[in-house]
Structure formats: C-alpha cells, structure tokens
Amino acid sequence: MSNNNKPKDQKRPMDNNRRHFLKTAGYATAAGVGAATFPAPYVHAQSNEPIRWRLQTYAGPSLAEHVIKPSIDAFNKAANGEMEIELYYSDQLVPTSELFRAMQRGTIDAVQSDDDSINAPVDVSVFGGYFPFASRYSLDVPTLFHHYGLKEIWEEAYGEVDNVTWLGSGSWDPCNFVTRDPIRSIEDLDGQRVFTFPTAGRFLERFGVVPVTLPWEDIEVAMQTGELDGIAWAGITEAYTVGWADVSNYYLTNNISGAWSGSYFANTERWEELPEHLKTLFKLCMDSSHYYRQHWYWWGEAHYRTTGGKLELTSIPEEEWQTIEDEALSFWDEIAEESERSAKLVQILKDYRQTMQDAGPPYRYS
C-alpha cells in the first residue's frame, strides 16, 4: 500500500481533527503545550456517556492501518459503549517529540511510540526504538522484556516519573537503510543525510551519517527533493507500505537492529480512573497488536525483498559489517556509564547476546 494511492487531500481531515482538538482541549499551539491548562477528558461517572480517550501513535495513516488501528477498532467494539478511543496519527495533534509532555499533562490520554522518539525523561529511553544491535529478530524484544527482566526495569524507571504509566512493550520491524544511491561499503555511509531515530542517529554519526529530523509527512517529499539521501527508520515492509519505496532506489540488507522496541503509555490519572475490566481489555488489545505485527513484518520483510520490484537490494560484506557491530559494543559501554540502571540493562543485553550465540541456530548463526 503506497501513499501515492491515497487521495491528494488526505491531510484535510487530519487538519480538521487538529482544529477540533485545539478547540476542545484549549490547545493554542503545539509549542505552547507546556504553558496552557487543558480540561480533562470526560470520565464515565453518573451518566451513560462513554469514557473518551485520545491516543496518538508515532505512525502515519497508512502504517497505522497495520500497527495499531485494528486493535483500537477491536477495543472500541468490545468496550460495548463504555469507552471509546479516538486514534490520531503521527504529529496530528502533537509533534511526536512532545508527546510525553502532552500525555503527562493530560492533553492526550495515551501514546503508542518508542521512548526515544517522545523524549521520555528516563534513562531507559535510549534503549527504546532501535538500540544498535540489541536484537537480531523480532522475538528477541518480548523475550528480553518477559524473561530477562526488562519489564521490571521499565516499570521501575517510569515509576519515578509523575503522571505517566508505561503499559508494555512489543517488537516491530528491523532497521535498514533505504537510499537514493547504493550503499555497498561502510565508506558509502559517509555524508549520507538520513532520517532516523535519535539514539540510532547518535550511533551512526560514528560512520559519517548525518541524522536529520523531519515530521513524518515530510519524509517522502524530502527524498524527492534531495533534502534526504536515505531513511534508516524501518525495514522494507514499511518502505513499501508508506510509499518510501516509490521515492528511493536501493535497500541495504544489513541492519543496525533486528527489531524496533515500541511501547504503550497512558496518563496515570486517566489510567487509574478506568475500571479493571477496561484495563484488562486494553492490554488484551495491545497484545493482539503485538501478535499481528510479529507475523505481518515477518511476512513482509521476505515478501518485498523477493517480489517487491521497486528497490534494488545491496549489501555490505559481512566481514566489513562486523566493524559496525563491534563498534556497537563500544557504544553500549558508553551508555552503561550514564546510570546504574543503564549499566544493568547493558549487562542483560550482553548476557542475552552470549546465550543466543551459545545456543546456535536458529537463534544465531555464526
């Protein structure tokens, strides 16, 4: 599914939603999110009116059709009139980088994103999104959270932050380069202006990559105009789904991470107001979204490599690419020095990496 197939006036309903949001939330400008006072969303109490939430995702409309919309539609149906979640897309109400503050103040009620992109004020935020080479496959992420202690670490970290509740994490796709010019060696990365995540960009700067931050809706145009040379934000499934394959020429098969780690968050006051059965329902719908993405991305990464037809595949030789992976371990050690919790996390990642290597195929191949 490509953005080119969407009506040209696609942004108009989003703009209308934004205007409605500004009126109802008293939200003057995106920059003023920290200065204004906003009324809390209506809470189901003595009346029969449903509880209403506003949830914003990191994803644009075409990607959100897969990564969250089916689960929110299912929630609204299963809530049977007791609660309704209004879903908003990337930067639609609040710029992604300001989502944490907006949620904390109650401007919006919930968020689906990685910690890194929303500037979460916790030391674990650098491990959200694409922490370089922290995973090889999508199953690594839930395994780390549920069996290696990351869930408890995230709960501890967000327990130190006022009025935001971390609800859980899941995995998305790998992080590969989609570019206008071919990348066949590490030297080819030098000088490439690339849209990527904050921590991934911080790491890639070591190889001459120039990280660029732009709103989601501007990425396709930036590739067409040459403002961007490439994108290191997703795997090949998203490149085709959101239209980036239409404005790029090459796909680098080497990735800097095997899976993105994304989470769901909620304003703590809004979350605690929910009855237990609606909390349970929301978490079940989160799990359904996690499950769908596991097989959708696993299918898509192979499908579009073999039958996509729009992007030529390139590769950096494995022995050369190992230089980047080795450098990632040095990067891990630097992050470990930032806090005791970061050091604990890095040690978990090292132990997990060693376990997977010792286990051998299919966990890791030498």
mmCIF file of C-alpha atoms in Angstrom:
data_model
loop_
_atom_site.group_PDB
_atom_site.id
_atom_site.type_symbol
_atom_site.label_atom_id
_atom_site.label_comp_id
_atom_site.label_asym_id
_atom_site.label_seq_id
_atom_site.Cartn_x
_atom_site.Cartn_y
_atom_site.Cartn_z
ATOM 1 C CA MET A 1 0.000 0.000 0.000
ATOM 2 C CA SER A 2 1.589 3.304 -1.078
ATOM 3 C CA ASN A 3 0.894 6.880 -0.102
ATOM 4 C CA ASN A 4 0.573 7.549 -3.842
ATOM 5 C CA ASN A 5 -2.696 5.625 -3.798
ATOM 6 C CA LYS A 6 -4.233 7.914 -1.235
ATOM 7 C CA PRO A 7 -6.379 10.931 -2.195
ATOM 8 C CA LYS A 8 -4.321 14.104 -2.605
ATOM 9 C CA ASP A 9 -6.383 15.882 0.018
ATOM 10 C CA GLN A 10 -5.585 13.242 2.625
ATOM 11 C CA LYS A 11 -4.279 15.877 5.054
ATOM 12 C CA ARG A 12 -7.551 17.793 5.084
ATOM 13 C CA PRO A 13 -9.414 15.523 7.548
ATOM 14 C CA MET A 14 -6.308 15.455 9.733
ATOM 15 C CA ASP A 15 -6.271 19.266 9.717
ATOM 16 C CA ASN A 16 -9.961 19.280 10.632
ATOM 17 C CA ASN A 17 -9.255 16.914 13.519
ATOM 18 C CA ARG A 18 -6.464 19.184 14.683
ATOM 19 C CA ARG A 19 -8.743 22.241 14.645
ATOM 20 C CA HIS A 20 -11.404 20.336 16.580
ATOM 21 C CA PHE A 21 -8.756 19.203 19.064
ATOM 22 C CA LEU A 22 -7.481 22.736 19.552
ATOM 23 C CA LYS A 23 -10.970 23.969 20.312
ATOM 24 C CA THR A 24 -11.943 21.187 22.697
ATOM 25 C CA ALA A 25 -8.611 20.915 24.512
ATOM 26 C CA GLY A 26 -7.882 24.632 24.680
ATOM 27 C CA TYR A 27 -4.609 23.892 22.930
ATOM 28 C CA ALA A 28 -3.322 27.122 21.414
ATOM 29 C CA THR A 29 -0.214 25.938 19.584
ATOM 30 C CA ALA A 30 1.998 22.851 19.535
ATOM 31 C CA ALA A 31 4.759 24.908 21.072
ATOM 32 C CA GLY A 32 2.523 26.003 23.898
ATOM 33 C CA VAL A 33 1.805 22.545 25.175
ATOM 34 C CA GLY A 34 3.622 23.259 28.417
ATOM 35 C CA ALA A 35 2.070 26.672 29.037
ATOM 36 C CA ALA A 36 -1.658 26.127 28.660
ATOM 37 C CA THR A 37 -4.144 24.480 31.010
ATOM 38 C CA PHE A 38 -6.367 21.817 29.485
ATOM 39 C CA PRO A 39 -9.650 20.344 30.638
ATOM 40 C CA ALA A 40 -9.533 16.638 31.423
ATOM 41 C CA PRO A 41 -11.398 14.316 29.029
ATOM 42 C CA TYR A 42 -14.869 13.342 30.079
ATOM 43 C CA VAL A 43 -14.896 10.415 32.503
ATOM 44 C CA HIS A 44 -17.732 7.915 32.723
ATOM 45 C CA ALA A 45 -19.407 8.574 36.090
ATOM 46 C CA GLN A 46 -23.070 9.042 36.840
ATOM 47 C CA SER A 47 -24.185 9.396 33.212
ATOM 48 C CA ASN A 48 -24.316 6.803 30.456
ATOM 49 C CA GLU A 49 -21.813 8.694 28.342
ATOM 50 C CA PRO A 50 -18.748 6.612 27.414
ATOM 51 C CA ILE A 51 -15.271 7.317 28.704
ATOM 52 C CA ARG A 52 -13.381 9.004 25.883
ATOM 53 C CA TRP A 53 -9.656 8.827 25.296
ATOM 54 C CA ARG A 54 -7.392 10.454 22.733
ATOM 55 C CA LEU A 55 -4.494 8.185 21.712
ATOM 56 C CA GLN A 56 -1.760 9.317 19.323
ATOM 57 C CA THR A 57 0.580 6.911 17.576
ATOM 58 C CA TYR A 58 4.022 7.547 16.139
ATOM 59 C CA ALA A 59 2.820 6.102 12.809
ATOM 60 C CA GLY A 60 1.358 7.884 9.828
ATOM 61 C CA PRO A 61 -2.088 6.859 8.495
ATOM 62 C CA SER A 62 -1.029 4.077 6.106
ATOM 63 C CA LEU A 63 1.289 2.440 8.631
ATOM 64 C CA ALA A 64 -1.167 2.846 11.491
ATOM 65 C CA GLU A 65 -3.634 0.765 9.477
ATOM 66 C CA HIS A 66 -1.425 -2.172 10.465
ATOM 67 C CA VAL A 67 0.414 -1.322 13.673
ATOM 68 C CA ILE A 68 -2.490 -0.077 15.807
ATOM 69 C CA LYS A 69 -5.822 0.706 14.126
ATOM 70 C CA PRO A 70 -7.184 -2.881 14.059
ATOM 71 C CA SER A 71 -6.585 -3.247 17.797
ATOM 72 C CA ILE A 72 -8.195 0.108 18.628
ATOM 73 C CA ASP A 73 -11.189 -0.730 16.441
ATOM 74 C CA ALA A 74 -11.466 -4.032 18.288
ATOM 75 C CA PHE A 75 -11.253 -2.278 21.658
ATOM 76 C CA ASN A 76 -13.999 0.180 20.778
ATOM 77 C CA LYS A 77 -16.226 -2.651 19.641
ATOM 78 C CA ALA A 78 -15.548 -4.851 22.677
ATOM 79 C CA ALA A 79 -15.961 -1.951 25.122
ATOM 80 C CA ASN A 80 -19.643 -2.080 24.201
ATOM 81 C CA GLY A 81 -20.295 1.626 24.613
ATOM 82 C CA GLU A 82 -18.489 2.030 27.945
ATOM 83 C CA MET A 83 -15.391 3.572 26.400
ATOM 84 C CA GLU A 84 -14.251 4.958 23.067
ATOM 85 C CA ILE A 85 -10.679 5.657 21.971
ATOM 86 C CA GLU A 86 -10.094 8.284 19.293
ATOM 87 C CA LEU A 87 -6.961 7.391 17.308
ATOM 88 C CA TYR A 88 -4.678 10.120 15.950
ATOM 89 C CA TYR A 89 -1.648 9.699 13.713
ATOM 90 C CA SER A 90 1.937 10.937 13.718
ATOM 91 C CA ASP A 91 2.186 14.670 14.541
ATOM 92 C CA GLN A 92 -1.576 15.040 14.004
ATOM 93 C CA LEU A 93 -2.357 16.680 17.349
ATOM 94 C CA VAL A 94 1.053 16.993 18.991
ATOM 95 C CA PRO A 95 4.543 16.748 17.453
ATOM 96 C CA THR A 96 5.984 13.322 18.225
ATOM 97 C CA SER A 97 8.882 14.820 20.180
ATOM 98 C CA GLU A 98 6.360 16.499 22.535
ATOM 99 C CA LEU A 99 4.093 13.501 23.074
ATOM 100 C CA PHE A 100 5.426 12.623 26.506
ATOM 101 C CA ARG A 101 4.816 16.086 27.947
ATOM 102 C CA ALA A 102 1.383 16.295 26.347
ATOM 103 C CA MET A 103 0.380 12.944 27.835
ATOM 104 C CA GLN A 104 1.836 13.829 31.214
ATOM 105 C CA ARG A 105 -0.305 16.985 31.357
ATOM 106 C CA GLY A 106 -3.455 15.213 30.191
ATOM 107 C CA THR A 107 -3.645 16.936 26.807
ATOM 108 C CA ILE A 108 -3.838 13.451 25.333
ATOM 109 C CA ASP A 109 -4.567 10.268 27.226
ATOM 110 C CA ALA A 110 -2.328 7.608 25.693
ATOM 111 C CA VAL A 111 0.576 7.116 23.292
ATOM 112 C CA GLN A 112 1.987 4.350 21.123
ATOM 113 C CA SER A 113 5.647 5.047 20.347
ATOM 114 C CA ASP A 114 9.176 4.261 21.359
ATOM 115 C CA ASP A 115 10.642 6.012 24.396
ATOM 116 C CA ASP A 116 13.418 7.589 22.339
ATOM 117 C CA SER A 117 11.217 9.491 19.888
ATOM 118 C CA ILE A 118 8.949 11.039 22.519
ATOM 119 C CA ASN A 119 11.852 12.273 24.643
ATOM 120 C CA ALA A 120 10.813 10.249 27.669
ATOM 121 C CA PRO A 121 12.732 11.688 30.668
ATOM 122 C CA VAL A 122 14.046 8.322 31.852
ATOM 123 C CA ASP A 123 17.453 6.735 31.449
ATOM 124 C CA VAL A 124 15.968 3.706 29.667
ATOM 125 C CA SER A 125 14.660 5.866 26.816
ATOM 126 C CA VAL A 126 17.807 5.297 24.724
ATOM 127 C CA PHE A 127 17.027 1.569 24.721
ATOM 128 C CA GLY A 128 13.617 2.167 23.127
ATOM 129 C CA GLY A 129 13.364 2.353 19.355
ATOM 130 C CA TYR A 130 16.496 0.968 17.724
ATOM 131 C CA PHE A 131 19.297 0.476 20.234
ATOM 132 C CA PRO A 132 22.125 -0.631 17.915
ATOM 133 C CA PHE A 133 22.383 -4.421 17.570
ATOM 134 C CA ALA A 134 20.354 -5.093 20.717
ATOM 135 C CA SER A 135 18.233 -7.593 18.791
ATOM 136 C CA ARG A 136 18.615 -9.846 15.787
ATOM 137 C CA TYR A 137 14.991 -10.983 15.386
ATOM 138 C CA SER A 138 11.612 -9.628 16.412
ATOM 139 C CA LEU A 139 11.140 -12.329 19.054
ATOM 140 C CA ASP A 140 14.198 -11.030 20.888
ATOM 141 C CA VAL A 141 12.269 -7.997 22.153
ATOM 142 C CA PRO A 142 9.420 -9.775 24.005
ATOM 143 C CA THR A 143 11.885 -12.391 25.212
ATOM 144 C CA LEU A 144 14.048 -9.707 26.788
ATOM 145 C CA PHE A 145 11.078 -7.976 28.384
ATOM 146 C CA HIS A 146 9.307 -11.033 29.731
ATOM 147 C CA HIS A 147 12.159 -13.403 30.523
ATOM 148 C CA TYR A 148 15.265 -11.271 31.074
ATOM 149 C CA GLY A 149 13.899 -8.573 33.375
ATOM 150 C CA LEU A 150 13.371 -5.589 31.069
ATOM 151 C CA LYS A 151 9.688 -5.342 32.012
ATOM 152 C CA GLU A 152 10.537 -4.793 35.665
ATOM 153 C CA ILE A 153 13.255 -2.280 34.766
ATOM 154 C CA TRP A 154 10.844 -0.235 32.629
ATOM 155 C CA GLU A 155 8.235 -0.299 35.384
ATOM 156 C CA GLU A 156 10.816 0.907 37.878
ATOM 157 C CA ALA A 157 12.022 3.709 35.590
ATOM 158 C CA TYR A 158 8.568 5.049 34.784
ATOM 159 C CA GLY A 159 7.535 4.667 38.405
ATOM 160 C CA GLU A 160 9.890 7.574 39.062
ATOM 161 C CA VAL A 161 8.055 9.854 36.600
ATOM 162 C CA ASP A 162 4.930 11.807 37.517
ATOM 163 C CA ASN A 163 1.608 11.009 35.849
ATOM 164 C CA VAL A 164 2.727 8.640 33.087
ATOM 165 C CA THR A 165 2.230 4.873 33.237
ATOM 166 C CA TRP A 166 4.216 2.550 30.984
ATOM 167 C CA LEU A 167 1.868 -0.240 29.921
ATOM 168 C CA GLY A 168 4.065 -2.616 27.955
ATOM 169 C CA SER A 169 6.381 -3.071 25.006
ATOM 170 C CA GLY A 170 6.423 -5.097 21.827
ATOM 171 C CA SER A 171 8.555 -5.507 18.719
ATOM 172 C CA TRP A 172 8.263 -4.062 15.253
ATOM 173 C CA ASP A 173 10.474 -4.382 12.157
ATOM 174 C CA PRO A 174 14.269 -4.227 11.693
ATOM 175 C CA CYS A 175 16.172 -1.020 10.868
ATOM 176 C CA ASN A 176 17.627 -0.953 7.361
ATOM 177 C CA PHE A 177 18.733 1.822 5.037
ATOM 178 C CA VAL A 178 16.515 2.840 2.117
ATOM 179 C CA THR A 179 18.525 5.174 -0.109
ATOM 180 C CA ARG A 180 18.669 7.091 -3.372
ATOM 181 C CA ASP A 181 22.245 5.927 -4.077
ATOM 182 C CA PRO A 182 23.623 2.411 -3.485
ATOM 183 C CA ILE A 183 25.369 1.537 -0.211
ATOM 184 C CA ARG A 184 27.897 -1.246 -0.762
ATOM 185 C CA SER A 185 30.602 -0.359 1.774
ATOM 186 C CA ILE A 186 30.924 1.445 5.094
ATOM 187 C CA GLU A 187 32.601 4.318 3.221
ATOM 188 C CA ASP A 188 29.374 4.857 1.285
ATOM 189 C CA LEU A 189 27.635 5.860 4.534
ATOM 190 C CA ASP A 190 29.863 8.906 4.940
ATOM 191 C CA GLY A 191 27.933 12.134 4.390
ATOM 192 C CA GLN A 192 24.549 10.452 3.912
ATOM 193 C CA ARG A 193 21.722 12.683 5.225
ATOM 194 C CA VAL A 194 19.414 10.152 6.835
ATOM 195 C CA PHE A 195 16.081 10.305 8.648
ATOM 196 C CA THR A 196 16.410 8.075 11.696
ATOM 197 C CA PHE A 197 15.766 7.777 15.429
ATOM 198 C CA PRO A 198 17.688 9.862 17.992
ATOM 199 C CA THR A 199 19.846 7.119 19.516
ATOM 200 C CA ALA A 200 20.341 5.321 16.199
ATOM 201 C CA GLY A 201 21.469 8.630 14.699
ATOM 202 C CA ARG A 202 23.837 9.216 17.603
ATOM 203 C CA PHE A 203 25.467 5.862 16.852
ATOM 204 C CA LEU A 204 25.530 6.228 13.057
ATOM 205 C CA GLU A 205 27.327 9.559 13.296
ATOM 206 C CA ARG A 206 30.437 7.492 14.034
ATOM 207 C CA PHE A 207 30.380 6.409 10.384
ATOM 208 C CA GLY A 208 29.752 9.829 8.882
ATOM 209 C CA VAL A 209 25.963 9.618 8.702
ATOM 210 C CA VAL A 210 24.219 12.978 9.155
ATOM 211 C CA PRO A 211 20.983 12.388 11.148
ATOM 212 C CA VAL A 212 18.045 14.534 10.021
ATOM 213 C CA THR A 213 14.835 15.127 11.970
ATOM 214 C CA LEU A 214 11.661 15.884 10.000
ATOM 215 C CA PRO A 215 7.905 15.431 10.511
ATOM 216 C CA TRP A 216 6.599 12.099 9.228
ATOM 217 C CA GLU A 217 4.559 13.664 6.402
ATOM 218 C CA ASP A 218 7.626 15.454 5.011
ATOM 219 C CA ILE A 219 9.856 12.405 4.538
ATOM 220 C CA GLU A 220 8.612 11.380 1.105
ATOM 221 C CA VAL A 221 8.976 14.904 -0.297
ATOM 222 C CA ALA A 222 12.414 15.296 1.303
ATOM 223 C CA MET A 223 13.584 12.185 -0.547
ATOM 224 C CA GLN A 224 12.220 13.570 -3.819
ATOM 225 C CA THR A 225 13.863 16.976 -3.391
ATOM 226 C CA GLY A 226 17.205 15.582 -2.247
ATOM 227 C CA GLU A 227 16.991 17.051 1.234
ATOM 228 C CA LEU A 228 17.391 13.449 2.372
ATOM 229 C CA ASP A 229 19.720 10.830 0.930
ATOM 230 C CA GLY A 230 18.128 7.983 2.812
ATOM 231 C CA ILE A 231 15.958 6.647 5.591
ATOM 232 C CA ALA A 232 17.067 4.383 8.460
ATOM 233 C CA TRP A 233 13.743 4.214 10.221
ATOM 234 C CA ALA A 234 12.253 0.866 9.296
ATOM 235 C CA GLY A 235 12.554 -2.324 7.325
ATOM 236 C CA ILE A 236 11.393 -2.976 3.784
ATOM 237 C CA THR A 237 7.765 -3.677 4.763
ATOM 238 C CA GLU A 238 7.247 -0.090 5.843
ATOM 239 C CA ALA A 239 9.184 1.257 2.858
ATOM 240 C CA TYR A 240 6.556 -0.245 0.582
ATOM 241 C CA THR A 241 3.576 0.346 2.861
ATOM 242 C CA VAL A 242 4.081 4.080 3.373
ATOM 243 C CA GLY A 243 5.355 4.952 -0.112
ATOM 244 C CA TRP A 244 9.077 5.377 0.550
ATOM 245 C CA ALA A 245 9.878 2.645 -1.973
ATOM 246 C CA ASP A 246 8.396 4.936 -4.624
ATOM 247 C CA VAL A 247 10.944 7.691 -3.956
ATOM 248 C CA SER A 248 14.013 5.518 -3.244
ATOM 249 C CA ASN A 249 16.145 3.203 -5.333
ATOM 250 C CA TYR A 250 18.082 0.892 -3.029
ATOM 251 C CA TYR A 251 17.611 -1.194 0.107
ATOM 252 C CA LEU A 252 20.600 -2.199 2.245
ATOM 253 C CA THR A 253 20.048 -5.723 3.564
ATOM 254 C CA ASN A 254 22.394 -5.229 6.556
ATOM 255 C CA ASN A 255 20.501 -3.792 9.520
ATOM 256 C CA ILE A 256 21.636 -1.999 12.668
ATOM 257 C CA SER A 257 18.925 -3.681 14.735
ATOM 258 C CA GLY A 258 16.707 -6.669 14.200
ATOM 259 C CA ALA A 259 13.592 -5.149 15.730
ATOM 260 C CA TRP A 260 12.266 -1.818 16.940
ATOM 261 C CA SER A 261 11.080 -1.757 20.546
ATOM 262 C CA GLY A 262 7.905 0.277 20.954
ATOM 263 C CA SER A 263 5.604 0.796 23.905
ATOM 264 C CA TYR A 264 2.163 1.900 25.013
ATOM 265 C CA PHE A 265 1.880 4.632 27.627
ATOM 266 C CA ALA A 266 -1.043 6.325 29.371
ATOM 267 C CA ASN A 267 -1.667 9.356 31.512
ATOM 268 C CA THR A 268 -1.665 7.864 35.014
ATOM 269 C CA GLU A 269 -4.782 9.700 36.215
ATOM 270 C CA ARG A 270 -6.750 8.578 33.161
ATOM 271 C CA TRP A 271 -5.457 5.026 33.518
ATOM 272 C CA GLU A 272 -6.332 4.760 37.203
ATOM 273 C CA GLU A 273 -9.848 6.044 36.542
ATOM 274 C CA LEU A 274 -10.607 3.015 34.366
ATOM 275 C CA PRO A 275 -12.404 0.044 35.884
ATOM 276 C CA GLU A 276 -10.333 -3.136 35.934
ATOM 277 C CA HIS A 277 -12.202 -4.827 33.097
ATOM 278 C CA LEU A 278 -11.408 -1.952 30.714
ATOM 279 C CA LYS A 279 -7.754 -2.008 31.760
ATOM 280 C CA THR A 280 -7.689 -5.726 31.006
ATOM 281 C CA LEU A 281 -9.414 -5.189 27.672
ATOM 282 C CA PHE A 282 -6.920 -2.508 26.670
ATOM 283 C CA LYS A 283 -3.959 -4.756 27.498
ATOM 284 C CA LEU A 284 -5.500 -7.631 25.547
ATOM 285 C CA CYS A 285 -5.833 -5.347 22.534
ATOM 286 C CA MET A 286 -2.203 -4.315 22.979
ATOM 287 C CA ASP A 287 -1.274 -7.994 22.842
ATOM 288 C CA SER A 288 -3.344 -8.504 19.699
ATOM 289 C CA SER A 289 -1.437 -5.643 18.068
ATOM 290 C CA HIS A 290 1.900 -7.163 19.138
ATOM 291 C CA TYR A 291 0.884 -10.533 17.676
ATOM 292 C CA TYR A 292 -0.304 -9.087 14.369
ATOM 293 C CA ARG A 293 2.945 -7.187 13.874
ATOM 294 C CA GLN A 294 5.034 -10.301 14.554
ATOM 295 C CA HIS A 295 3.637 -12.132 11.542
ATOM 296 C CA TRP A 296 2.958 -9.095 9.314
ATOM 297 C CA TYR A 297 6.556 -7.898 9.447
ATOM 298 C CA TRP A 298 7.993 -11.414 9.249
ATOM 299 C CA TRP A 299 5.953 -11.962 6.083
ATOM 300 C CA GLY A 300 6.657 -8.520 4.653
ATOM 301 C CA GLU A 301 10.420 -8.459 5.074
ATOM 302 C CA ALA A 302 10.754 -11.594 2.937
ATOM 303 C CA HIS A 303 7.879 -10.795 0.563
ATOM 304 C CA TYR A 304 9.109 -7.366 -0.503
ATOM 305 C CA ARG A 305 12.731 -8.453 -0.792
ATOM 306 C CA THR A 306 11.756 -11.180 -3.220
ATOM 307 C CA THR A 307 8.737 -9.759 -5.073
ATOM 308 C CA GLY A 308 8.658 -6.023 -4.339
ATOM 309 C CA GLY A 309 10.243 -4.951 -7.596
ATOM 310 C CA LYS A 310 10.855 -1.290 -6.707
ATOM 311 C CA LEU A 311 14.077 -1.403 -4.703
ATOM 312 C CA GLU A 312 17.390 -2.946 -5.720
ATOM 313 C CA LEU A 313 18.975 -4.877 -2.847
ATOM 314 C CA THR A 314 22.537 -4.033 -1.845
ATOM 315 C CA SER A 315 24.751 -5.479 0.892
ATOM 316 C CA ILE A 316 27.926 -4.594 2.760
ATOM 317 C CA PRO A 317 30.141 -7.704 3.065
ATOM 318 C CA GLU A 318 29.667 -9.395 6.428
ATOM 319 C CA GLU A 319 33.324 -9.119 7.433
ATOM 320 C CA GLU A 320 33.166 -5.360 6.822
ATOM 321 C CA TRP A 321 29.778 -5.011 8.510
ATOM 322 C CA GLN A 322 31.247 -6.713 11.585
ATOM 323 C CA THR A 323 33.215 -3.496 12.124
ATOM 324 C CA ILE A 324 29.943 -1.660 12.767
ATOM 325 C CA GLU A 325 28.645 -4.390 15.058
ATOM 326 C CA ASP A 326 31.875 -4.328 17.062
ATOM 327 C CA GLU A 327 31.611 -0.560 17.376
ATOM 328 C CA ALA A 328 28.103 -1.011 18.756
ATOM 329 C CA LEU A 329 29.535 -2.866 21.741
ATOM 330 C CA SER A 330 31.747 0.132 22.492
ATOM 331 C CA PHE A 331 28.655 2.312 22.213
ATOM 332 C CA TRP A 332 26.889 0.036 24.717
ATOM 333 C CA ASP A 333 29.727 0.523 27.193
ATOM 334 C CA GLU A 334 29.441 4.294 26.867
ATOM 335 C CA ILE A 335 25.701 4.148 27.531
ATOM 336 C CA ALA A 336 26.343 1.892 30.547
ATOM 337 C CA GLU A 337 28.320 4.699 32.161
ATOM 338 C CA GLU A 338 25.287 7.020 32.156
ATOM 339 C CA SER A 339 23.489 5.386 35.096
ATOM 340 C CA GLU A 340 23.424 2.264 37.241
ATOM 341 C CA ARG A 341 20.211 1.166 35.564
ATOM 342 C CA SER A 342 21.757 1.627 32.124
ATOM 343 C CA ALA A 343 24.716 -0.470 33.225
ATOM 344 C CA LYS A 344 22.340 -3.189 34.406
ATOM 345 C CA LEU A 345 20.500 -3.109 31.079
ATOM 346 C CA VAL A 346 23.682 -3.306 29.045
ATOM 347 C CA GLN A 347 24.824 -6.321 31.057
ATOM 348 C CA ILE A 348 21.483 -8.027 30.383
ATOM 349 C CA LEU A 349 21.908 -7.374 26.654
ATOM 350 C CA LYS A 350 25.447 -8.791 26.741
ATOM 351 C CA ASP A 351 24.310 -11.892 28.627
ATOM 352 C CA TYR A 352 21.406 -12.386 26.232
ATOM 353 C CA ARG A 353 23.673 -11.967 23.212
ATOM 354 C CA GLN A 354 26.051 -14.587 24.566
ATOM 355 C CA THR A 355 23.206 -17.002 25.343
ATOM 356 C CA MET A 356 21.857 -16.706 21.803
ATOM 357 C CA GLN A 357 25.315 -17.269 20.311
ATOM 358 C CA ASP A 358 25.898 -20.285 22.557
ATOM 359 C CA ALA A 359 22.506 -21.715 21.604
ATOM 360 C CA GLY A 360 23.436 -21.581 17.920
ATOM 361 C CA PRO A 361 20.995 -21.966 15.007
ATOM 362 C CA PRO A 362 18.242 -20.907 14.682
ATOM 363 C CA TYR A 363 18.913 -18.384 17.464
ATOM 364 C CA ARG A 364 22.156 -17.135 15.978
ATOM 365 C CA TYR A 365 24.225 -18.163 13.004
ATOM 366 C CA SER A 366 27.990 -17.742 13.060
#
